[in-house]
Tab-separated table of C-alpha atoms in Angstrom:
chain	number	residue	atom	x	y	z
D	8	MET	CA	-0.045	0.050	0.107
D	9	SER	CA	1.330	3.563	-0.992
D	10	VAL	CA	2.032	6.442	1.260
D	11	THR	CA	-0.610	8.547	-0.662
D	12	ALA	CA	-3.264	5.988	0.301
D	13	ILE	CA	-2.502	5.546	3.741
D	14	ILE	CA	-2.821	9.190	4.161
D	15	ILE	CA	-5.995	9.503	2.159
D	16	ALA	CA	-7.446	6.814	4.494
D	17	ALA	CA	-6.475	8.637	7.565
D	18	VAL	CA	-7.917	11.893	6.397
D	19	LEU	CA	-11.095	10.022	5.636
D	20	VAL	CA	-11.137	8.405	8.929
D	21	ALA	CA	-10.391	11.840	10.772
D	22	VAL	CA	-13.317	13.508	8.533
D	23	VAL	CA	-15.814	11.126	9.426
D	24	GLY	CA	-14.866	11.026	13.047
D	25	ILE	CA	-15.135	14.941	13.279
D	26	ALA	CA	-18.764	14.539	11.529
D	27	ILE	CA	-19.978	12.253	13.976
D	28	GLY	CA	-18.648	14.325	16.811
D	29	PHE	CA	-20.384	17.427	15.411
D	30	PHE	CA	-23.660	15.088	14.738
D	31	LEU	CA	-23.854	13.860	18.055
D	32	GLY	CA	-23.067	17.441	19.654
D	33	PHE	CA	-26.017	18.833	17.892
D	34	ALA	CA	-28.468	15.884	18.726
D	35	SER	CA	-27.408	16.133	22.505
D	36	GLU	CA	-28.292	19.846	22.127
D	37	LYS	CA	-31.350	19.555	20.025
D	38	PHE	CA	-32.851	16.564	22.085
D	39	LYS	CA	-31.743	16.892	25.588
D	40	VAL	CA	-34.339	17.123	28.382
D	41	GLU	CA	-34.198	20.053	30.670
D	42	VAL	CA	-33.749	18.793	34.420
D	43	ASP	CA	-35.435	20.930	37.133
D	44	PRO	CA	-32.859	21.759	39.432
D	45	LYS	CA	-34.806	21.224	42.516
D	46	GLU	CA	-35.082	17.613	41.120
D	47	GLU	CA	-31.429	17.268	41.320
D	48	ALA	CA	-31.247	18.776	44.575
D	49	VAL	CA	-33.628	16.623	46.056
D	50	LEU	CA	-32.130	13.585	44.402
D	51	ASP	CA	-28.685	14.329	46.147
D	52	VAL	CA	-30.404	14.605	49.384
D	53	LEU	CA	-32.243	11.121	49.173
D	54	PRO	CA	-30.393	8.238	50.485
D	55	GLY	CA	-30.172	6.434	47.400
D	56	ASN	CA	-31.431	3.112	48.433
D	57	ASN	CA	-33.706	2.581	45.307
D	58	CYS	CA	-35.927	0.495	47.760
D	59	GLY	CA	-39.035	1.527	46.402
D	60	GLY	CA	-40.830	2.062	49.627
D	61	CYS	CA	-41.995	5.348	48.633
D	62	GLY	CA	-44.057	3.956	45.947
D	63	PHE	CA	-41.889	5.222	43.053
D	64	ALA	CA	-39.291	3.799	40.870
D	65	GLY	CA	-36.350	4.261	42.822
D	66	CYS	CA	-35.019	7.698	44.287
D	67	SER	CA	-34.732	9.513	40.802
D	68	GLY	CA	-38.614	8.798	40.197
D	69	LEU	CA	-39.390	10.062	43.953
D	70	ALA	CA	-37.182	13.395	43.113
D	71	ALA	CA	-39.202	13.867	40.099
D	72	ALA	CA	-42.279	13.685	41.740
D	73	ILE	CA	-41.449	15.817	44.770
D	74	ALA	CA	-40.036	18.468	42.285
D	75	LYS	CA	-43.527	18.462	40.297
D	76	GLY	CA	-45.579	18.401	43.657
D	77	GLU	CA	-46.791	15.097	43.172
D	78	ALA	CA	-45.259	13.759	46.434
D	79	ALA	CA	-44.902	15.102	49.749
D	80	VAL	CA	-41.568	16.081	50.791
D	81	SER	CA	-41.691	13.501	53.709
D	82	ALA	CA	-42.472	10.464	51.291
D	83	CYS	CA	-38.951	8.654	51.831
D	84	PRO	CA	-39.519	6.082	54.513
D	85	VAL	CA	-35.875	5.424	54.676
D	86	GLY	CA	-34.492	9.227	55.006
D	87	GLY	CA	-36.837	9.870	58.030
D	88	GLU	CA	-37.706	13.354	59.451
D	89	SER	CA	-33.831	14.436	58.770
D	90	VAL	CA	-34.312	14.017	54.909
D	91	ALA	CA	-37.528	15.290	54.981
D	92	ALA	CA	-36.578	18.718	56.645
D	93	LYS	CA	-33.734	19.095	54.104
D	94	ILE	CA	-36.395	18.466	51.111
D	95	GLY	CA	-38.435	20.739	52.580
D	96	GLU	CA	-35.753	23.440	52.599
D	97	ILE	CA	-35.276	22.793	48.828
D	98	MET	CA	-38.807	23.213	48.081
D	99	GLY	CA	-39.591	26.096	50.190
D	100	VAL	CA	-42.247	24.102	52.377
D	101	GLU	CA	-42.117	22.974	55.912
D	102	ALA	CA	-41.807	19.048	56.134
D	103	GLU	CA	-44.750	17.621	58.172
D	104	SER	CA	-43.470	15.473	61.250
D	105	GLY	CA	-44.946	12.111	61.459
D	106	ASP	CA	-44.468	9.207	63.596
D	107	LYS	CA	-41.867	6.647	62.699
D	108	LEU	CA	-43.319	3.316	61.104
D	109	VAL	CA	-41.887	-0.229	61.590
D	110	ALA	CA	-42.881	-3.466	60.185
D	111	PHE	CA	-44.830	-5.969	62.547
D	112	VAL	CA	-45.166	-9.699	61.921
D	113	LYS	CA	-48.852	-10.475	63.317
D	114	CYS	CA	-47.979	-14.056	64.473
D	115	ALA	CA	-46.333	-15.622	67.592
D	116	GLY	CA	-46.365	-19.173	66.570
D	117	ASP	CA	-42.973	-20.421	66.584
D	118	CYS	CA	-41.816	-23.909	66.697
D	119	ASP	CA	-42.661	-24.304	70.206
D	120	LYS	CA	-46.251	-22.837	70.319
D	121	ALA	CA	-47.686	-23.767	66.867
D	122	LYS	CA	-48.858	-27.121	66.086
D	123	ILE	CA	-47.374	-29.088	63.251
D	124	ASN	CA	-49.493	-31.599	60.944
D	125	TYR	CA	-46.524	-33.519	59.261
D	126	ASN	CA	-42.803	-33.127	58.887
D	127	TYR	CA	-41.988	-31.386	55.508
D	128	TYR	CA	-38.884	-31.295	53.544
D	129	GLY	CA	-39.571	-29.805	50.289
D	130	SER	CA	-39.088	-26.220	48.741
D	131	GLN	CA	-38.331	-23.712	51.585
D	132	VAL	CA	-40.253	-20.854	49.944
D	133	CYS	CA	-43.109	-19.425	51.312
D	134	GLY	CA	-44.866	-18.741	48.038
D	135	MET	CA	-44.803	-22.450	46.933
D	136	MET	CA	-46.819	-23.562	50.145
D	137	GLU	CA	-50.000	-22.837	48.431
D	138	PHE	CA	-49.251	-25.983	46.299
D	139	VAL	CA	-48.214	-28.135	49.472
D	140	PRO	CA	-51.108	-30.138	51.364
D	141	GLY	CA	-52.620	-28.195	53.954
D	142	GLY	CA	-50.749	-25.071	52.867
D	143	GLY	CA	-47.488	-26.106	54.602
D	144	PRO	CA	-46.713	-28.322	57.683
D	145	LYS	CA	-47.981	-25.686	60.121
D	146	LYS	CA	-51.571	-26.641	61.402
D	147	CYS	CA	-52.390	-22.884	61.489
D	148	ASP	CA	-53.691	-21.689	57.973
D	149	PHE	CA	-53.140	-18.165	58.690
D	150	GLY	CA	-49.571	-18.089	60.616
D	151	CYS	CA	-46.180	-17.511	59.470
D	152	LEU	CA	-44.619	-20.070	57.524
D	153	GLY	CA	-41.003	-19.125	58.486
D	154	TYR	CA	-39.323	-19.631	55.328
D	155	GLY	CA	-37.993	-16.011	55.013
D	156	GLU	CA	-39.300	-14.598	51.803
D	157	CYS	CA	-39.723	-11.158	53.768
D	158	VAL	CA	-35.876	-11.620	55.001
D	159	ASP	CA	-34.560	-12.205	51.405
D	160	ALA	CA	-36.950	-8.851	50.359
D	161	CYS	CA	-35.645	-6.699	52.963
D	162	PRO	CA	-32.800	-4.554	51.690
D	163	PHE	CA	-31.781	-3.436	55.334
D	164	ASP	CA	-31.292	-6.625	57.058
D	165	ALA	CA	-33.909	-5.730	59.639
D	166	ILE	CA	-36.250	-8.988	59.616
D	167	HIS	CA	-35.257	-12.525	60.365
D	168	VAL	CA	-36.730	-15.860	61.074
D	169	VAL	CA	-36.446	-16.850	65.014
D	170	ASN	CA	-37.561	-20.143	65.933
D	171	GLY	CA	-39.883	-20.468	62.832
D	172	VAL	CA	-41.401	-16.873	62.903
D	173	ALA	CA	-40.184	-13.806	61.187
D	174	VAL	CA	-39.369	-11.238	63.755
D	175	VAL	CA	-38.765	-7.491	62.840
D	176	ASP	CA	-35.456	-5.291	64.341
D	177	PRO	CA	-37.275	-2.121	64.817
D	178	GLN	CA	-33.945	-0.365	65.161
D	179	GLU	CA	-32.959	-1.454	61.677
D	180	CYS	CA	-36.397	-1.488	59.688
D	181	LYS	CA	-37.097	1.611	57.497
D	182	ALA	CA	-40.642	0.950	56.802
D	183	CYS	CA	-39.790	0.332	52.966
D	184	GLY	CA	-42.672	-2.056	52.740
D	185	LYS	CA	-40.644	-4.696	50.709
D	186	CYS	CA	-41.683	-7.238	53.427
D	187	VAL	CA	-45.157	-6.404	53.573
D	188	ASP	CA	-45.262	-7.098	49.849
D	189	ALA	CA	-43.145	-10.392	50.056
D	190	CYS	CA	-45.499	-12.011	52.674
D	191	PRO	CA	-47.763	-14.452	50.963
D	192	LYS	CA	-50.033	-14.546	54.038
D	193	ASN	CA	-50.382	-10.820	54.485
D	194	LEU	CA	-49.257	-11.084	58.078
D	195	ILE	CA	-46.871	-7.942	57.945
D	196	GLU	CA	-48.318	-4.370	58.396
D	197	LEU	CA	-46.446	-0.863	58.995
D	198	ILE	CA	-47.473	0.709	62.330
D	199	PRO	CA	-46.320	3.705	64.410
D	200	GLN	CA	-43.232	2.316	66.508
D	201	LYS	CA	-44.432	4.153	69.686
D	202	MET	CA	-47.511	2.147	69.759
D	203	LYS	CA	-46.687	-0.476	72.808
D	204	TYR	CA	-49.476	-3.028	72.065
D	205	ARG	CA	-50.021	-5.257	69.192
D	206	VAL	CA	-52.214	-8.407	68.213
D	207	HIS	CA	-49.801	-11.161	67.462
D	208	CYS	CA	-52.499	-13.379	65.608
D	209	VAL	CA	-54.786	-13.227	62.588
D	210	ASN	CA	-56.263	-16.717	63.104
D	211	GLU	CA	-59.967	-16.282	61.519
D	212	ASN	CA	-61.040	-19.839	63.043
D	213	LYS	CA	-63.454	-19.736	66.035
D	214	GLY	CA	-62.103	-20.551	69.582
D	215	LYS	CA	-61.887	-24.308	69.887
D	216	GLU	CA	-60.495	-24.726	66.382
D	217	ALA	CA	-58.015	-21.820	66.578
D	218	MET	CA	-56.677	-23.306	69.864
D	219	SER	CA	-56.060	-26.839	68.227
D	220	ALA	CA	-53.629	-25.374	65.924
D	221	CYS	CA	-51.315	-22.972	68.134
D	222	ASP	CA	-51.129	-22.210	71.783
D	223	VAL	CA	-50.773	-18.518	71.361
D	224	VAL	CA	-53.972	-17.600	69.511
D	225	CYS	CA	-56.680	-15.108	69.586
D	226	ILE	CA	-60.075	-16.674	70.144
D	227	GLY	CA	-62.324	-13.546	69.103
D	228	CYS	CA	-63.589	-13.528	72.735
D	229	LYS	CA	-64.161	-9.744	72.512
D	230	ILE	CA	-62.954	-9.058	75.911
D	231	CYS	CA	-60.306	-6.659	74.576
D	232	GLU	CA	-62.924	-4.732	72.811
D	233	LYS	CA	-65.181	-4.504	75.779
D	234	GLU	CA	-62.327	-3.222	78.112
D	235	CYS	CA	-61.000	-0.465	75.686
D	236	HIS	CA	-62.357	2.861	76.560
D	237	PHE	CA	-61.229	4.560	73.228
D	238	ASP	CA	-63.134	2.237	70.553
D	239	ALA	CA	-59.487	1.401	69.381
D	240	ILE	CA	-59.852	-2.659	69.118
D	241	LYS	CA	-62.261	-4.412	67.265
D	242	VAL	CA	-62.704	-8.047	66.631
D	243	GLU	CA	-63.639	-8.814	63.328
D	244	ASN	CA	-63.252	-12.260	61.354
D	245	ASN	CA	-62.587	-13.835	64.713
D	246	PHE	CA	-59.375	-11.832	65.592
D	247	ALA	CA	-58.688	-8.585	67.216
D	248	HIS	CA	-57.164	-5.789	65.367
D	249	ILE	CA	-55.961	-2.269	66.848
D	250	ASP	CA	-56.744	1.015	65.176
D	251	TYR	CA	-53.774	2.929	66.018
D	252	ASP	CA	-55.258	6.310	65.191
D	253	LYS	CA	-57.371	5.728	68.375
D	254	CYS	CA	-55.149	3.630	70.611
D	255	LYS	CA	-53.820	5.553	73.985
D	256	ASN	CA	-51.422	2.779	74.836
D	257	CYS	CA	-53.260	2.323	78.219
D	258	GLY	CA	-52.541	-1.261	78.228
D	259	LEU	CA	-56.185	-2.368	79.425
D	260	CYS	CA	-56.599	-4.664	76.062
D	261	ALA	CA	-53.479	-6.622	77.016
D	262	LYS	CA	-54.217	-6.949	80.831
D	263	LYS	CA	-57.618	-8.546	79.966
D	264	CYS	CA	-56.717	-10.794	77.250
D	265	PRO	CA	-57.259	-14.281	78.523
D	266	LYS	CA	-54.877	-15.923	75.795
D	267	LYS	CA	-51.969	-13.112	76.248
D	268	ILE	CA	-51.820	-12.382	72.569
D	269	ILE	CA	-51.810	-8.749	72.967
D	270	TYR	CA	-48.588	-7.556	74.002
């Protein structure tokens, strides 16, 4: 190959490269999407866990929603009040203070208390138990299965299976809601951490049948409901549930519960 041909090829490559560079530069200016400076500022403040607990597709989605006024400045469950206050300053609004939420597993039927129908050696996945005889080896059809799908879902290592039942560490829980969505039994809910008393059972069977499945079970007797002076606890579907907007932490329901399932 002659020197002239090499020079011509090099020039052509250079010209093509310059042309492509100009085209890309023009295209980036022509089609660029303007980003709200507030959105970028909010994104910098958010913790960056991208857990989805706020209901948006990661922190960038939440930042965009906050900047547009479509989400509250306190919408990040992980950041808490400190992050909410910083975002409030960016958006020029006052962050609403709220109670810290934590996940709560509504079951106390661990391996020592829940009755077992049979020994099980199959798939250790909660969601697969609907295909297993009786819905799993535990006699209670409503309790924690203990295989840890909630544990796998938690990005903060805040929930673990202890003696066959999922238990939440309130200090580590960020109330992202991942465990709530992961539980096939719908046993986990987010409640105010300050509330002392909780009903650790959702067994819908009537008293005798419920007690045949577990030693620690709500029997739907309604004693707690009658004792509460604030109309904060109701028995529906044969188990008690506390309305935390009304509960005053007085503890009367717990003292009078014959099965000691409220504590």
